[in-house]
PDB file of C-alpha atoms in Angstrom:
ATOM      1  CA  CYS A   1       0.000   0.000   0.000  1.00  0.00           C
ATOM      2  CA  PHE A   2       1.476   3.322  -1.071  1.00  0.00           C
ATOM      3  CA  ALA A   3       0.731   6.732   0.408  1.00  0.00           C
ATOM      4  CA  PRO A   4      -0.761   9.219  -2.071  1.00  0.00           C
ATOM      5  CA  SER A   5       1.829  11.307  -3.876  1.00  0.00           C
ATOM      6  CA  SER A   6       2.116  14.961  -2.939  1.00  0.00           C
ATOM      7  CA  VAL A   7       1.902  17.431  -5.803  1.00  0.00           C
ATOM      8  CA  ALA A   8       2.931  21.079  -6.053  1.00  0.00           C
ATOM      9  CA  ALA A   9       1.623  23.173  -8.942  1.00  0.00           C
ATOM     10  CA  PHE A  10       3.787  25.725 -10.742  1.00  0.00           C
ATOM     11  CA  ASP A  11       2.900  28.340 -13.352  1.00  0.00           C
ATOM     12  CA  THR A  12       4.512  31.358 -15.000  1.00  0.00           C
ATOM     13  CA  GLU A  13       3.100  34.428 -16.703  1.00  0.00           C
ATOM     14  CA  THR A  14       5.115  36.126 -19.427  1.00  0.00           C
ATOM     15  CA  SER A  15       5.172  39.659 -20.771  1.00  0.00           C
ATOM     16  CA  MET A  16       3.069  40.300 -23.852  1.00  0.00           C
ATOM     17  CA  GLU A  17       5.770  42.753 -24.946  1.00  0.00           C
ATOM     18  CA  ASP A  18       8.886  40.591 -24.957  1.00  0.00           C
ATOM     19  CA  GLY A  19       7.891  37.116 -23.720  1.00  0.00           C
ATOM     20  CA  THR A  20      10.011  37.222 -20.566  1.00  0.00           C
ATOM     21  CA  ILE A  21       8.745  35.910 -17.220  1.00  0.00           C
ATOM     22  CA  ILE A  22       7.077  38.549 -15.054  1.00  0.00           C
ATOM     23  CA  ILE A  23       5.287  36.396 -12.442  1.00  0.00           C
ATOM     24  CA  ALA A  24       5.483  32.799 -11.211  1.00  0.00           C
ATOM     25  CA  THR A  25       3.663  30.896  -8.490  1.00  0.00           C
ATOM     26  CA  LEU A  26       4.300  27.631  -6.662  1.00  0.00           C
ATOM     27  CA  SER A  27       1.389  26.144  -4.706  1.00  0.00           C
ATOM     28  CA  PHE A  28       1.620  23.189  -2.301  1.00  0.00           C
ATOM     29  CA  LYS A  29      -0.974  22.153   0.295  1.00  0.00           C
ATOM     30  CA  ASP A  30      -1.510  25.202   2.525  1.00  0.00           C
ATOM     31  CA  LYS A  31       1.450  27.165   1.136  1.00  0.00           C
ATOM     32  CA  ILE A  32       1.634  29.444  -1.890  1.00  0.00           C
ATOM     33  CA  PHE A  33       4.651  31.439  -3.004  1.00  0.00           C
ATOM     34  CA  THR A  34       4.542  34.060  -5.746  1.00  0.00           C
ATOM     35  CA  ALA A  35       7.550  35.939  -7.132  1.00  0.00           C
ATOM     36  CA  ILE A  36       6.944  39.109  -9.145  1.00  0.00           C
ATOM     37  CA  ARG A  37       9.442  41.055 -11.208  1.00  0.00           C
ATOM     38  CA  LYS A  38      10.050  44.530  -9.830  1.00  0.00           C
ATOM     39  CA  ASP A  39       9.663  46.406 -13.103  1.00  0.00           C
ATOM     40  CA  TYR A  40       6.233  44.847 -13.692  1.00  0.00           C
ATOM     41  CA  LEU A  41       4.889  46.754 -10.667  1.00  0.00           C
ATOM     42  CA  GLU A  42       6.923  49.912 -11.224  1.00  0.00           C
ATOM     43  CA  GLY A  43       4.956  52.957 -10.097  1.00  0.00           C
ATOM     44  CA  TRP A  44       2.457  50.928  -8.073  1.00  0.00           C
ATOM     45  CA  GLY A  45       2.449  51.720  -4.363  1.00  0.00           C
ATOM     46  CA  ASN A  46       1.418  49.719  -1.298  1.00  0.00           C
ATOM     47  CA  VAL A  47       1.786  46.549  -3.339  1.00  0.00           C
ATOM     48  CA  GLU A  48       1.871  43.962  -0.534  1.00  0.00           C
ATOM     49  CA  THR A  49      -1.357  45.210   1.016  1.00  0.00           C
ATOM     50  CA  ARG A  50      -3.111  45.465  -2.347  1.00  0.00           C
ATOM     51  CA  LEU A  51      -2.073  41.959  -3.277  1.00  0.00           C
ATOM     52  CA  GLN A  52      -3.359  40.472  -0.026  1.00  0.00           C
ATOM     53  CA  GLU A  53      -6.636  42.384  -0.321  1.00  0.00           C
ATOM     54  CA  ALA A  54      -7.109  41.128  -3.881  1.00  0.00           C
ATOM     55  CA  PHE A  55      -6.267  37.577  -2.786  1.00  0.00           C
ATOM     56  CA  ASP A  56      -8.966  37.753  -0.106  1.00  0.00           C
ATOM     57  CA  LYS A  57     -11.454  39.244  -2.554  1.00  0.00           C
ATOM     58  CA  TYR A  58     -11.033  36.785  -5.400  1.00  0.00           C
ATOM     59  CA  LEU A  59      -9.685  33.647  -3.731  1.00  0.00           C
ATOM     60  CA  GLY A  60     -10.997  33.974  -0.204  1.00  0.00           C
ATOM     61  CA  LYS A  61     -12.936  30.691  -0.255  1.00  0.00           C
ATOM     62  CA  TYR A  62      -9.790  28.756  -1.191  1.00  0.00           C
ATOM     63  CA  LYS A  63      -7.757  30.608   1.433  1.00  0.00           C
ATOM     64  CA  ASP A  64     -10.261  29.618   4.111  1.00  0.00           C
ATOM     65  CA  SER A  65     -10.818  26.004   3.032  1.00  0.00           C
ATOM     66  CA  ARG A  66      -7.093  25.255   2.682  1.00  0.00           C
ATOM     67  CA  ASN A  67      -5.887  27.596   5.438  1.00  0.00           C
ATOM     68  CA  ILE A  68      -3.554  29.099   2.853  1.00  0.00           C
ATOM     69  CA  LYS A  69      -0.532  31.135   3.803  1.00  0.00           C
ATOM     70  CA  TRP A  70       0.483  33.225   0.796  1.00  0.00           C
ATOM     71  CA  GLU A  71       3.997  34.624   0.563  1.00  0.00           C
ATOM     72  CA  THR A  72       4.876  37.181  -2.096  1.00  0.00           C
ATOM     73  CA  MET A  73       8.291  38.482  -3.074  1.00  0.00           C
ATOM     74  CA  ILE A  74       9.334  41.302  -5.389  1.00  0.00           C
ATOM     75  CA  VAL A  75      12.566  40.413  -7.232  1.00  0.00           C
ATOM     76  CA  ASN A  76      14.823  42.135  -9.726  1.00  0.00           C
ATOM     77  CA  THR A  77      14.999  39.741 -12.671  1.00  0.00           C
ATOM     78  CA  GLU A  78      13.111  36.882 -14.291  1.00  0.00           C
ATOM     79  CA  ALA A  79      15.946  34.555 -13.289  1.00  0.00           C
ATOM     80  CA  ASP A  80      15.401  35.587  -9.674  1.00  0.00           C
ATOM     81  CA  ILE A  81      11.761  34.550 -10.047  1.00  0.00           C
ATOM     82  CA  VAL A  82      12.824  31.028 -11.041  1.00  0.00           C
ATOM     83  CA  VAL A  83      15.487  30.770  -8.346  1.00  0.00           C
ATOM     84  CA  GLU A  84      13.190  31.888  -5.527  1.00  0.00           C
ATOM     85  CA  CYS A  85      10.308  29.629  -6.569  1.00  0.00           C
ATOM     86  CA  PHE A  86      12.511  26.552  -6.653  1.00  0.00           C
ATOM     87  CA  LYS A  87      14.135  27.409  -3.353  1.00  0.00           C
ATOM     88  CA  ARG A  88      10.636  26.845  -1.929  1.00  0.00           C
ATOM     89  CA  ALA A  89      10.175  23.647  -3.917  1.00  0.00           C
ATOM     90  CA  HIS A  90      13.355  22.249  -2.370  1.00  0.00           C
ATOM     91  CA  GLU A  91      12.227  23.326   1.101  1.00  0.00           C
ATOM     92  CA  TRP A  92       8.704  21.903   0.746  1.00  0.00           C
ATOM     93  CA  LYS A  93       9.790  18.662  -0.956  1.00  0.00           C
ATOM     94  CA  PRO A  94       6.660  17.610  -2.850  1.00  0.00           C
ATOM     95  CA  ASP A  95       6.848  14.329  -4.730  1.00  0.00           C
ATOM     96  CA  PHE A  96       5.929  16.079  -7.984  1.00  0.00           C
ATOM     97  CA  VAL A  97       6.086  19.595  -9.386  1.00  0.00           C
ATOM     98  CA  ALA A  98       3.279  19.725 -11.930  1.00  0.00           C
ATOM     99  CA  ILE A  99       3.205  22.255 -14.758  1.00  0.00           C
ATOM    100  CA  TRP A 100       0.345  22.473 -17.250  1.00  0.00           C
ATOM    101  CA  ASN A 101       2.064  22.434 -20.665  1.00  0.00           C
ATOM    102  CA  ILE A 102       5.610  22.345 -19.320  1.00  0.00           C
ATOM    103  CA  ASN A 103       7.058  22.968 -22.780  1.00  0.00           C
ATOM    104  CA  PHE A 104       5.921  26.561 -22.508  1.00  0.00           C
ATOM    105  CA  ASP A 105       7.292  27.266 -19.023  1.00  0.00           C
ATOM    106  CA  MET A 106      10.522  25.258 -18.962  1.00  0.00           C
ATOM    107  CA  PRO A 107      12.145  26.833 -22.067  1.00  0.00           C
ATOM    108  CA  LYS A 108      11.237  30.272 -20.681  1.00  0.00           C
ATOM    109  CA  MET A 109      12.882  29.425 -17.357  1.00  0.00           C
ATOM    110  CA  LEU A 110      15.997  28.034 -18.997  1.00  0.00           C
ATOM    111  CA  ALA A 111      16.345  31.135 -21.190  1.00  0.00           C
ATOM    112  CA  ALA A 112      15.973  33.387 -18.135  1.00  0.00           C
ATOM    113  CA  LEU A 113      18.673  31.505 -16.208  1.00  0.00           C
ATOM    114  CA  GLU A 114      21.035  31.433 -19.193  1.00  0.00           C
ATOM    115  CA  LYS A 115      20.668  35.175 -19.663  1.00  0.00           C
ATOM    116  CA  GLN A 116      21.901  35.703 -16.108  1.00  0.00           C
ATOM    117  CA  GLY A 117      24.652  33.079 -16.308  1.00  0.00           C
ATOM    118  CA  ILE A 118      23.016  30.655 -13.875  1.00  0.00           C
ATOM    119  CA  HIS A 119      23.295  26.946 -14.659  1.00  0.00           C
ATOM    120  CA  PRO A 120      19.933  25.185 -14.274  1.00  0.00           C
ATOM    121  CA  LYS A 121      21.569  22.286 -12.409  1.00  0.00           C
ATOM    122  CA  ASP A 122      22.219  24.687  -9.526  1.00  0.00           C
ATOM    123  CA  VAL A 123      18.563  25.736  -9.416  1.00  0.00           C
ATOM    124  CA  PHE A 124      16.693  22.490  -9.994  1.00  0.00           C
ATOM    125  CA  SER A 125      19.038  19.996  -8.293  1.00  0.00           C
ATOM    126  CA  ASP A 126      18.555  19.449  -4.582  1.00  0.00           C
ATOM    127  CA  PRO A 127      20.834  22.034  -2.887  1.00  0.00           C
ATOM    128  CA  ILE A 128      22.002  19.373  -0.411  1.00  0.00           C
ATOM    129  CA  LEU A 129      23.980  17.788  -3.248  1.00  0.00           C
ATOM    130  CA  PRO A 130      27.629  18.774  -3.710  1.00  0.00           C
ATOM    131  CA  LYS A 131      28.068  20.689  -6.975  1.00  0.00           C
ATOM    132  CA  GLN A 132      29.925  17.857  -8.703  1.00  0.00           C
ATOM    133  CA  TYR A 133      26.843  15.631  -8.429  1.00  0.00           C
ATOM    134  CA  ARG A 134      24.347  18.141  -9.774  1.00  0.00           C
ATOM    135  CA  HIS A 135      23.106  17.866 -13.344  1.00  0.00           C
ATOM    136  CA  PHE A 136      20.183  18.923 -15.479  1.00  0.00           C
ATOM    137  CA  ARG A 137      18.787  17.996 -18.871  1.00  0.00           C
ATOM    138  CA  TYR A 138      15.452  18.822 -20.434  1.00  0.00           C
ATOM    139  CA  LYS A 139      14.301  16.452 -23.160  1.00  0.00           C
ATOM    140  CA  GLU A 140      11.385  17.574 -25.277  1.00  0.00           C
ATOM    141  CA  GLY A 141       8.918  14.948 -26.415  1.00  0.00           C
ATOM    142  CA  LYS A 142       8.646  14.010 -30.074  1.00  0.00           C
ATOM    143  CA  LYS A 143       6.502  16.373 -32.129  1.00  0.00           C
ATOM    144  CA  ILE A 144       6.300  14.217 -35.266  1.00  0.00           C
ATOM    145  CA  ARG A 145       5.247  10.575 -35.639  1.00  0.00           C
ATOM    146  CA  VAL A 146       6.644   8.592 -38.591  1.00  0.00           C
ATOM    147  CA  MET A 147       4.147   6.031 -39.879  1.00  0.00           C
ATOM    148  CA  ALA A 148       5.054   2.619 -41.318  1.00  0.00           C
ATOM    149  CA  SER A 149       4.313   4.056 -44.755  1.00  0.00           C
ATOM    150  CA  GLY A 150       6.917   6.748 -44.233  1.00  0.00           C
ATOM    151  CA  LYS A 151       4.332   9.499 -43.891  1.00  0.00           C
ATOM    152  CA  THR A 152       4.649  11.857 -40.963  1.00  0.00           C
ATOM    153  CA  MET A 153       1.947  13.079 -38.599  1.00  0.00           C
ATOM    154  CA  PRO A 154       2.165  15.840 -36.009  1.00  0.00           C
ATOM    155  CA  ILE A 155       1.817  14.745 -32.378  1.00  0.00           C
ATOM    156  CA  GLY A 156      -0.624  16.885 -30.375  1.00  0.00           C
ATOM    157  CA  PHE A 157       0.635  18.966 -27.449  1.00  0.00           C
ATOM    158  CA  ALA A 158      -1.064  16.701 -24.905  1.00  0.00           C
ATOM    159  CA  ASP A 159       0.517  13.564 -26.426  1.00  0.00           C
ATOM    160  CA  GLN A 160       4.075  14.852 -26.299  1.00  0.00           C
ATOM    161  CA  TRP A 161       5.980  13.620 -23.264  1.00  0.00           C
ATOM    162  CA  HIS A 162       8.678  15.954 -21.977  1.00  0.00           C
ATOM    163  CA  VAL A 163      11.198  14.746 -19.407  1.00  0.00           C
ATOM    164  CA  VAL A 164      13.394  16.564 -16.904  1.00  0.00           C
ATOM    165  CA  PHE A 165      16.505  14.709 -15.768  1.00  0.00           C
ATOM    166  CA  CYS A 166      17.631  16.234 -12.495  1.00  0.00           C
ATOM    167  CA  PRO A 167      18.487  14.905  -9.005  1.00  0.00           C
ATOM    168  CA  SER A 168      15.945  16.471  -6.666  1.00  0.00           C
ATOM    169  CA  SER A 169      13.375  15.385  -4.104  1.00  0.00           C
ATOM    170  CA  PHE A 170      10.600  16.044  -6.624  1.00  0.00           C
ATOM    171  CA  TYR A 171       9.941  14.905 -10.195  1.00  0.00           C
ATOM    172  CA  PHE A 172       8.697  17.294 -12.859  1.00  0.00           C
ATOM    173  CA  ILE A 173       5.516  16.286 -14.676  1.00  0.00           C
ATOM    174  CA  ASP A 174       3.498  17.937 -17.406  1.00  0.00           C
ATOM    175  CA  SER A 175       0.042  17.697 -15.850  1.00  0.00           C
ATOM    176  CA  MET A 176      -1.592  18.256 -19.240  1.00  0.00           C
ATOM    177  CA  CYS A 177       0.148  15.172 -20.640  1.00  0.00           C
ATOM    178  CA  VAL A 178      -0.580  13.143 -17.495  1.00  0.00           C
ATOM    179  CA  TYR A 179      -4.246  14.088 -17.783  1.00  0.00           C
ATOM    180  CA  ARG A 180      -4.316  12.966 -21.409  1.00  0.00           C
ATOM    181  CA  LYS A 181      -2.354   9.717 -20.908  1.00  0.00           C
ATOM    182  CA  SER A 182      -4.343   8.600 -17.869  1.00  0.00           C
ATOM    183  CA  ARG A 183      -7.628   9.044 -19.757  1.00  0.00           C
ATOM    184  CA  VAL A 184      -6.596   7.903 -23.227  1.00  0.00           C
ATOM    185  CA  ALA A 185      -9.144   5.048 -23.217  1.00  0.00           C
ATOM    186  CA  LYS A 186     -11.942   7.632 -22.966  1.00  0.00           C
ATOM    187  CA  GLY A 187     -10.988   9.170 -26.283  1.00  0.00           C
ATOM    188  CA  GLU A 188      -9.508  12.514 -27.234  1.00  0.00           C
ATOM    189  CA  LEU A 189     -10.951  15.807 -26.057  1.00  0.00           C
ATOM    190  CA  PRO A 190     -11.477  18.751 -28.443  1.00  0.00           C
ATOM    191  CA  GLU A 191      -8.702  20.599 -26.606  1.00  0.00           C
ATOM    192  CA  TYR A 192      -6.451  20.342 -23.574  1.00  0.00           C
ATOM    193  CA  SER A 193      -6.231  23.938 -22.429  1.00  0.00           C
ATOM    194  CA  LEU A 194      -6.344  24.397 -18.662  1.00  0.00           C
ATOM    195  CA  ASP A 195      -9.519  26.465 -19.011  1.00  0.00           C
ATOM    196  CA  PHE A 196     -11.318  23.719 -20.956  1.00  0.00           C
ATOM    197  CA  VAL A 197     -10.289  20.944 -18.561  1.00  0.00           C
ATOM    198  CA  LEU A 198     -11.105  23.014 -15.462  1.00  0.00           C
ATOM    199  CA  ASN A 199     -14.605  23.518 -16.793  1.00  0.00           C
ATOM    200  CA  LYS A 200     -15.029  19.865 -17.748  1.00  0.00           C
ATOM    201  CA  GLU A 201     -13.790  18.380 -14.486  1.00  0.00           C
ATOM    202  CA  LEU A 202     -14.622  20.986 -11.839  1.00  0.00           C
ATOM    203  CA  GLY A 203     -17.154  23.309 -13.420  1.00  0.00           C
ATOM    204  CA  GLU A 204     -14.627  26.127 -12.979  1.00  0.00           C
ATOM    205  CA  ARG A 205     -13.074  28.527 -15.464  1.00  0.00           C
ATOM    206  CA  LYS A 206      -9.809  30.408 -15.368  1.00  0.00           C
ATOM    207  CA  LEU A 207     -10.139  33.574 -13.329  1.00  0.00           C
ATOM    208  CA  ARG A 208     -11.792  36.476 -15.160  1.00  0.00           C
ATOM    209  CA  PHE A 209     -12.431  40.060 -14.129  1.00  0.00           C
ATOM    210  CA  LYS A 210     -15.541  41.984 -15.168  1.00  0.00           C
ATOM    211  CA  GLU A 211     -13.482  45.094 -15.903  1.00  0.00           C
ATOM    212  CA  ALA A 212     -11.812  43.249 -18.790  1.00  0.00           C
ATOM    213  CA  ASP A 213     -14.673  41.015 -19.932  1.00  0.00           C
ATOM    214  CA  GLU A 214     -14.920  42.752 -23.302  1.00  0.00           C
ATOM    215  CA  TYR A 215     -11.461  41.460 -24.230  1.00  0.00           C
ATOM    216  CA  SER A 216     -10.253  37.963 -25.069  1.00  0.00           C
ATOM    217  CA  GLY A 217      -7.126  36.083 -26.126  1.00  0.00           C
ATOM    218  CA  ALA A 218      -3.869  37.994 -26.362  1.00  0.00           C
ATOM    219  CA  GLU A 219      -5.663  41.333 -26.062  1.00  0.00           C
ATOM    220  CA  TRP A 220      -7.070  40.301 -22.663  1.00  0.00           C
ATOM    221  CA  HIS A 221      -3.560  39.566 -21.381  1.00  0.00           C
ATOM    222  CA  GLU A 222      -2.265  42.872 -22.751  1.00  0.00           C
ATOM    223  CA  VAL A 223      -5.035  44.830 -21.023  1.00  0.00           C
ATOM    224  CA  MET A 224      -4.594  42.971 -17.735  1.00  0.00           C
ATOM    225  CA  GLN A 225      -0.810  43.424 -17.719  1.00  0.00           C
ATOM    226  CA  SER A 226      -1.174  47.135 -18.434  1.00  0.00           C
ATOM    227  CA  ASN A 227      -4.189  48.198 -16.372  1.00  0.00           C
ATOM    228  CA  PHE A 228      -4.976  45.455 -13.842  1.00  0.00           C
ATOM    229  CA  LYS A 229      -1.563  44.356 -12.651  1.00  0.00           C
ATOM    230  CA  ILE A 230      -2.619  43.300  -9.158  1.00  0.00           C
ATOM    231  CA  GLU A 231      -5.524  41.242 -10.486  1.00  0.00           C
ATOM    232  CA  TYR A 232      -3.211  39.620 -13.038  1.00  0.00           C
ATOM    233  CA  VAL A 233      -1.040  38.322 -10.210  1.00  0.00           C
ATOM    234  CA  ILE A 234      -4.155  36.754  -8.657  1.00  0.00           C
ATOM    235  CA  TYR A 235      -4.950  35.213 -12.048  1.00  0.00           C
ATOM    236  CA  ASN A 236      -1.550  33.512 -11.972  1.00  0.00           C
ATOM    237  CA  VAL A 237      -2.125  32.241  -8.427  1.00  0.00           C
ATOM    238  CA  PHE A 238      -5.516  30.782  -9.344  1.00  0.00           C
ATOM    239  CA  ASP A 239      -4.006  28.778 -12.200  1.00  0.00           C
ATOM    240  CA  CYS A 240      -1.981  26.920  -9.572  1.00  0.00           C
TER     241      CYS A 240
END
């Protein structure tokens, strides 16, 4: 008999201007940590209080039911966001760190670390390990299937299987791919976006705000990042 695995959820938000990471959240049991890039909130005062008030307003029922303690940190760079989030992952030691569509977030994180000259093995490996035993490799799943006839077919996002090789107390999983693989006998869904699956399984949708309801897609993200910065942080938290 095995005890249930413990799972932490991780998610990033990226700038609609240049694609760099501006926010990331790690959620595990009653703990949530969110790191926010300093320049994203430039010119916004009383940020900590406003964030906590918005958290209570939009996610109060989850805070109460899970007795959530939410820690926020303002950092200088996108690499700092990654470093601080995974410091918590190493402290909390979940069995899995789950990311919905990891092949979006992981390349962004690796690019951010490379830009600042930080080797990913020193971020994702368990810090208890001496440096000579740390390593990291990210292997993307196959995107093309070659048929017996020689014809090629694209492999859908949810059927690609990406693997992180790294010595840590947790194992990275793409929760979108796990969802697909564990339900493959039920047939394929029309899509595997987090919003679609949330609605199908829990009757929930990704967090929306009435002030921006007239927008959708990329334009919605642009408006939120420009005019509703505090609420956009809460949006990131809710995804986790």
